[in-house]
Coordinates of C-alpha atoms in Angstrom, one line a residue:
M1 CA -20.5 -57.4 88.0
I2 CA -23.8 -55.6 89.0
A3 CA -23.7 -57.3 92.6
Y4 CA -20.2 -56.3 92.8
I5 CA -20.8 -52.8 91.8
A6 CA -23.8 -52.6 94.4
K7 CA -21.7 -53.9 96.8
R8 CA -18.6 -51.7 96.5
L9 CA -21.3 -48.3 96.3
A10 CA -22.8 -50.1 99.8
L11 CA -19.4 -49.9 101.0
M12 CA -19.1 -46.1 100.4
I13 CA -21.5 -45.5 103.0
P14 CA -19.6 -46.6 106.2
T15 CA -16.5 -45.5 104.8
L16 CA -17.5 -41.9 104.0
F17 CA -19.6 -42.0 107.5
G18 CA -16.4 -43.3 109.7
M19 CA -14.1 -40.4 107.7
M20 CA -16.7 -37.7 108.4
A21 CA -16.8 -38.8 112.2
L22 CA -13.1 -39.0 112.5
S23 CA -12.7 -35.7 111.3
F24 CA -15.4 -34.1 113.1
L25 CA -14.1 -35.7 116.7
I26 CA -10.5 -34.2 115.5
V27 CA -12.1 -30.4 115.2
Q28 CA -13.7 -30.8 118.6
F29 CA -10.3 -30.8 120.1
A30 CA -8.6 -28.6 117.8
P31 CA -7.3 -25.3 119.3
G32 CA -9.6 -22.3 118.3
G33 CA -12.8 -21.8 116.6
P34 CA -14.8 -19.5 114.9
I35 CA -16.4 -17.8 118.0
E36 CA -12.7 -17.3 119.5
R37 CA -11.8 -16.0 116.0
I38 CA -14.4 -13.3 116.1
A39 CA -13.7 -12.6 119.8
A40 CA -10.1 -12.2 118.9
Q41 CA -10.8 -9.9 115.7
L42 CA -13.4 -7.6 118.0
Q43 CA -10.2 -7.2 120.7
G44 CA -7.9 -6.6 118.0
H45 CA -5.6 -9.6 118.1
D46 CA -6.6 -11.6 114.7
T47 CA -5.3 -10.1 111.6
G48 CA -5.9 -12.1 108.8
A49 CA -5.9 -16.0 107.4
T50 CA -2.6 -16.7 108.7
A51 CA -3.2 -15.0 112.1
R52 CA -4.4 -18.4 113.7
F53 CA -0.8 -19.8 114.0
S54 CA 0.2 -16.8 116.2
N55 CA -3.1 -16.2 118.1
T56 CA -3.9 -19.6 119.2
Q57 CA -3.4 -18.9 122.8
D58 CA -5.5 -15.5 122.7
A59 CA -8.0 -17.1 120.9
G60 CA -8.5 -19.9 123.0
Q61 CA -9.9 -23.4 122.5
N62 CA -13.0 -24.9 120.6
T63 CA -14.4 -26.4 123.7
P64 CA -15.9 -24.5 126.9
Q65 CA -13.3 -25.4 129.3
N66 CA -11.7 -22.4 130.5
T67 CA -14.4 -20.8 132.5
Q68 CA -12.5 -19.6 135.3
S69 CA -11.7 -16.1 133.9
G70 CA -14.7 -13.6 133.6
G71 CA -17.0 -16.1 133.4
S72 CA -16.5 -16.7 129.9
A73 CA -17.0 -20.1 128.1
Y74 CA -14.4 -19.4 125.6
R75 CA -10.7 -18.0 126.4
G76 CA -10.5 -14.7 124.4
A77 CA -13.8 -13.7 124.8
Q78 CA -13.5 -12.4 128.5
G79 CA -15.4 -8.9 128.8
L80 CA -17.6 -9.5 125.9
D81 CA -21.3 -9.4 126.4
P82 CA -22.7 -13.0 127.1
E83 CA -26.0 -12.2 125.2
F84 CA -23.5 -11.6 122.1
I85 CA -21.7 -15.0 122.6
A86 CA -24.9 -16.7 123.0
E87 CA -26.1 -15.2 119.8
L88 CA -23.1 -16.5 118.1
E89 CA -23.1 -19.9 119.6
V90 CA -26.5 -20.4 117.7
Q91 CA -25.6 -18.7 114.7
F92 CA -23.0 -21.4 114.1
G93 CA -25.1 -24.2 115.7
F94 CA -22.9 -24.6 118.8
D95 CA -25.8 -24.3 121.0
K96 CA -26.5 -27.7 120.4
P97 CA -24.6 -30.8 121.4
A98 CA -21.8 -32.1 119.5
H99 CA -23.6 -35.3 118.5
E100 CA -26.7 -33.5 117.4
R101 CA -24.8 -31.3 115.4
F102 CA -22.9 -34.3 113.7
F103 CA -26.0 -36.1 112.7
L104 CA -27.5 -32.9 111.5
L105 CA -24.9 -32.7 109.2
I106 CA -24.6 -36.1 108.0
K107 CA -28.7 -35.7 107.2
N108 CA -27.7 -32.4 105.3
Y109 CA -24.6 -33.8 103.5
I110 CA -26.6 -36.8 102.3
R111 CA -28.8 -34.5 100.1
F112 CA -25.8 -32.4 99.3
D113 CA -26.6 -29.3 101.4
F114 CA -23.6 -28.1 102.8
G115 CA -24.9 -24.8 104.4
Q116 CA -23.4 -21.6 104.3
S117 CA -19.7 -20.4 104.8
Y118 CA -19.2 -19.0 108.3
Y119 CA -17.1 -15.9 106.9
R120 CA -18.0 -15.6 103.3
D121 CA -21.6 -14.7 102.3
I122 CA -22.1 -17.4 100.0
A123 CA -23.4 -21.1 100.3
V124 CA -20.5 -23.6 100.6
S125 CA -21.8 -25.5 97.4
D126 CA -21.6 -22.5 95.2
L127 CA -18.2 -21.7 96.7
I128 CA -16.8 -25.0 96.0
I129 CA -18.4 -25.0 92.3
D130 CA -16.6 -21.8 91.5
K131 CA -13.2 -23.1 92.8
L132 CA -13.6 -26.6 91.3
P133 CA -12.8 -25.9 87.7
V134 CA -9.2 -24.7 88.5
S135 CA -8.2 -27.9 90.7
I136 CA -10.0 -30.3 87.9
T137 CA -8.0 -28.5 85.2
L138 CA -4.7 -29.2 87.1
G139 CA -5.4 -32.6 88.1
L140 CA -6.6 -33.9 84.9
W141 CA -3.7 -32.2 82.7
T142 CA -1.2 -33.3 85.3
T143 CA -2.3 -36.8 85.1
L144 CA -2.9 -37.0 81.6
L145 CA 0.6 -35.5 80.8
T146 CA 2.5 -37.9 83.3
Y147 CA 0.8 -41.0 81.8
L148 CA 1.2 -40.0 78.2
I149 CA 4.9 -39.6 78.9
S150 CA 5.4 -42.1 81.6
I151 CA 3.9 -45.2 80.1
P152 CA 5.7 -45.2 76.9
L153 CA 8.8 -44.2 78.5
G154 CA 8.9 -47.0 81.1
I155 CA 8.0 -49.7 78.0
A156 CA 11.2 -48.3 76.1
K157 CA 13.2 -48.8 79.2
A158 CA 11.9 -52.1 80.0
R159 CA 12.6 -53.2 76.3
R160 CA 16.0 -52.0 76.5
D161 CA 17.1 -52.6 80.2
G162 CA 20.8 -52.2 81.1
T163 CA 21.4 -50.2 77.8
S164 CA 22.6 -46.3 77.9
F165 CA 19.0 -45.2 77.1
D166 CA 17.9 -47.0 80.2
I167 CA 20.6 -45.4 82.2
W168 CA 20.6 -41.5 81.1
T169 CA 16.7 -41.7 81.6
S170 CA 16.6 -42.9 84.9
S171 CA 19.3 -40.7 85.8
V172 CA 17.1 -37.7 84.2
I173 CA 13.6 -38.7 85.9
I174 CA 15.3 -39.4 89.3
I175 CA 16.9 -35.9 89.5
G176 CA 13.6 -34.6 88.3
Y177 CA 12.0 -36.6 91.3
A178 CA 13.9 -35.1 93.7
I179 CA 13.2 -31.9 92.8
P180 CA 10.4 -30.4 94.9
G181 CA 7.3 -29.0 92.9
F182 CA 7.4 -25.7 94.5
L183 CA 10.9 -25.3 93.5
F184 CA 10.5 -26.3 90.2
A185 CA 7.5 -23.7 89.9
V186 CA 9.8 -20.9 90.9
A187 CA 12.7 -22.2 88.4
L188 CA 9.9 -22.0 85.7
I189 CA 8.9 -18.4 86.6
V190 CA 12.5 -17.3 86.4
F191 CA 13.1 -18.7 83.2
F192 CA 10.1 -18.6 81.3
A193 CA 7.5 -16.1 83.0
G194 CA 9.3 -13.0 82.8
G195 CA 11.7 -13.5 85.7
S196 CA 15.3 -13.1 84.7
Y197 CA 15.2 -14.7 81.1
F198 CA 12.1 -15.0 78.8
D199 CA 8.7 -14.1 79.1
W200 CA 6.9 -16.6 77.1
F201 CA 4.2 -17.6 79.7
P202 CA 1.8 -15.6 82.0
L203 CA 2.5 -15.6 85.5
R204 CA -1.3 -15.8 87.2
G205 CA -4.5 -16.9 86.3
L206 CA -6.5 -19.6 84.6
V207 CA -7.2 -17.5 81.4
S208 CA -6.6 -14.0 80.3
E209 CA -8.7 -10.6 80.9
G210 CA -11.2 -10.7 78.1
W211 CA -11.0 -14.3 77.5
Q212 CA -14.6 -14.3 76.6
E213 CA -14.1 -12.1 73.8
L214 CA -11.7 -14.5 72.1
S215 CA -12.7 -16.9 69.4
L216 CA -13.1 -20.7 70.4
G217 CA -9.9 -21.2 68.9
G218 CA -8.1 -18.2 71.0
R219 CA -9.8 -19.7 74.1
I220 CA -8.3 -23.2 73.7
L221 CA -4.8 -21.2 72.9
D222 CA -5.0 -18.7 75.7
Y223 CA -6.4 -21.5 78.3
L224 CA -3.5 -24.0 77.4
W225 CA -0.9 -20.9 77.4
H226 CA -2.2 -20.3 81.3
I227 CA -1.9 -23.8 82.4
T228 CA 1.5 -25.1 80.8
L229 CA 3.9 -24.0 83.7
P230 CA 1.4 -24.9 86.6
V231 CA 0.9 -28.2 85.0
L232 CA 4.7 -28.9 84.4
A233 CA 5.5 -27.9 88.0
L234 CA 3.2 -30.6 89.4
A235 CA 4.0 -33.3 86.9
I236 CA 7.8 -33.0 87.4
G237 CA 7.4 -35.4 90.6
S238 CA 5.0 -37.9 89.3
F239 CA 7.3 -39.1 86.1
A240 CA 9.9 -41.1 88.0
T241 CA 7.2 -43.1 90.0
T242 CA 4.9 -44.4 87.1
S243 CA 7.9 -44.6 84.5
L244 CA 9.7 -46.8 87.0
L245 CA 6.5 -48.7 87.7
T246 CA 5.8 -49.0 84.4
K247 CA 9.2 -50.5 83.6
N248 CA 9.3 -53.0 86.4
S249 CA 5.7 -54.1 85.6
F250 CA 6.8 -55.1 81.9
M251 CA 10.1 -56.3 82.9
E252 CA 8.6 -58.7 85.5
E253 CA 6.0 -60.0 82.8
M254 CA 8.8 -60.6 80.4
R255 CA 10.6 -62.9 82.5
K256 CA 7.6 -65.5 83.0
Q257 CA 7.2 -68.8 81.9
Y258 CA 4.4 -68.1 79.3
V259 CA 6.3 -65.5 77.3
M260 CA 9.0 -68.2 77.0
T261 CA 6.7 -70.7 76.0
A262 CA 5.0 -68.1 73.8
R263 CA 8.2 -67.5 71.7
A264 CA 8.9 -71.0 71.7
K265 CA 5.7 -71.6 69.7
G266 CA 7.0 -69.2 67.0
A267 CA 5.1 -66.0 67.9
G268 CA 6.3 -62.7 66.5
E269 CA 8.0 -60.6 69.3
A270 CA 5.2 -57.7 68.7
R271 CA 2.5 -60.5 69.1
V272 CA 4.1 -61.7 72.3
F273 CA 4.7 -58.2 73.7
Y274 CA 1.3 -56.7 73.1
K275 CA -0.9 -59.6 73.1
H276 CA 0.3 -61.1 76.3
I277 CA 3.0 -59.0 78.3
F278 CA 1.0 -55.7 77.6
R279 CA -2.4 -56.7 79.1
N280 CA -0.6 -58.2 82.1
A281 CA 1.8 -55.8 82.9
M282 CA -0.7 -52.6 82.6
L283 CA -2.9 -54.0 85.3
I284 CA -0.3 -52.6 88.1
V285 CA -0.1 -49.2 86.0
V286 CA -3.7 -49.2 86.1
A287 CA -4.0 -49.3 89.7
G288 CA -1.9 -46.7 90.3
F289 CA -4.1 -44.2 88.4
P290 CA -6.6 -43.3 91.3
G291 CA -3.5 -42.3 93.4
A292 CA -1.8 -40.5 90.7
F293 CA -5.2 -38.3 89.8
I294 CA -6.1 -37.9 93.3
G295 CA -2.4 -36.8 94.2
A296 CA -2.6 -34.7 91.3
F297 CA -5.9 -33.2 92.1
F298 CA -5.5 -32.3 95.6
T299 CA -1.8 -33.1 97.0
G300 CA 0.5 -30.5 96.4
S301 CA -1.8 -28.1 94.7
L302 CA -1.7 -25.6 97.5
L303 CA 1.8 -24.2 96.9
I304 CA 1.4 -24.4 92.9
E305 CA -2.1 -22.5 93.3
T306 CA -0.4 -20.0 95.1
I307 CA 2.7 -19.5 93.4
F308 CA 0.6 -19.0 90.0
S309 CA -2.2 -17.2 91.7
L310 CA -4.6 -20.0 90.6
D311 CA -7.7 -20.1 93.3
G312 CA -8.5 -23.6 93.4
L313 CA -9.6 -26.1 96.0
G314 CA -6.4 -26.4 97.5
L315 CA -6.0 -22.8 98.5
L316 CA -9.8 -22.6 99.9
S317 CA -9.2 -25.6 101.9
Y318 CA -5.8 -24.3 103.7
E319 CA -7.5 -20.9 104.3
S320 CA -10.9 -22.7 105.6
I321 CA -8.8 -24.7 107.9
V322 CA -6.9 -22.0 109.2
N323 CA -10.0 -19.6 109.3
R324 CA -12.0 -22.3 111.1
D325 CA -14.7 -22.4 108.2
Y326 CA -16.2 -25.8 109.2
P327 CA -18.6 -25.9 106.9
V328 CA -16.3 -25.6 104.2
V329 CA -13.6 -27.8 105.8
F330 CA -16.1 -30.7 106.0
A331 CA -17.7 -30.2 102.8
S332 CA -14.4 -30.3 101.3
L333 CA -13.6 -33.6 103.0
Y334 CA -16.8 -34.9 102.1
I335 CA -16.4 -34.4 98.1
F336 CA -12.7 -35.2 98.2
G337 CA -13.5 -38.5 99.7
L338 CA -16.5 -39.2 97.6
I339 CA -14.5 -38.5 94.6
G340 CA -11.6 -40.5 95.8
L341 CA -13.8 -43.6 96.4
G342 CA -15.4 -43.0 93.0
I343 CA -12.2 -43.3 91.0
T344 CA -11.1 -46.1 92.9
L345 CA -14.1 -48.3 91.9
I346 CA -13.7 -47.1 88.2
S347 CA -10.3 -48.0 88.4
D348 CA -11.2 -51.6 89.4
L349 CA -13.7 -51.7 86.5
T350 CA -10.9 -50.6 84.2
Y351 CA -9.3 -54.1 85.3
M352 CA -11.7 -56.0 83.8
W353 CA -11.8 -54.0 80.5
I354 CA -8.0 -54.5 80.2
D355 CA -8.0 -58.0 81.3
P356 CA -11.5 -59.9 80.9
R357 CA -10.2 -62.9 83.2
I358 CA -10.7 -61.0 86.0
D359 CA -14.2 -61.6 87.1
F360 CA -15.7 -59.5 90.0
S361 CA -19.0 -61.1 89.8
A362 CA -17.6 -64.5 90.8
R363 CA -15.5 -62.9 93.5
T364 CA -18.2 -61.2 95.0
Q365 CA -20.5 -64.4 95.2
G366 CA -17.3 -66.3 96.5

């Protein structure tokens, strides 16, 4: 077991290195850049975070290839003092070759030194730590709610396969799966957040003003009150996948020979189900946990965070990409990748906890 864990931890290093190298390479060919953005702002072309999409041609490329107009290495910077452009290159580290910048980035990231944001007067690590609680809240509660409902529902559907209960629950969860999360979020606001019907839940923020002045119980209730609608909006699309996965996994195990043998030996239905079927069927469900958590943590959170005015990592990452705030972009990728690899390892170790017959040590030695 220790050898397997050590091997997996060692494999994380080239995986993270490859991920960062590919991302860094893509950025070198991406249109625009921090110098072009500043040049565009100085010339009155850039109007905000979303202006990059409309000003790409004015802002130019991130590589010094357009030198024919006015002698500037950056399109959109013509007419600006070359010494000023050189100072910007030093400020952003673009005075060094790309390979030197990349290896310096890796060296700093090993020490979890993510540098300073280009456009915010704050360290990237402090910025991410400030936004992290929102994304962790949404990811954990969404995954927990999904599994608490989907696993019992999937088991019930497997044991009642073909009944009216199975048919109508399948119809409900498939309809839920077909509804985009952001559209469901808008519907929740219209019905329950003061839109057109009820005003039961708050429309914005993770906690209320004056939250610190509440009692412990009041803080917990206020927190749950605020996250109810965002978590429901994120979880609506996850029920179908996990429920049907659980049902199919249990049904496959229920048809196997060892189940019929156990029943033929006189074992009770409850013992057959929970002693044999449950342990084997849950393996594939557990395998889907990392994807479910990562999906709830990162994927789709941008729109939900925007709709409910939650300032989390999803919104931060989007704004950083649009604004070419590369330190924040690369730090987010690094942290997301590290978390994903760690959760995958935890998932594999959970296999052994559910089914001790799985021996990672023997597999490693083989």
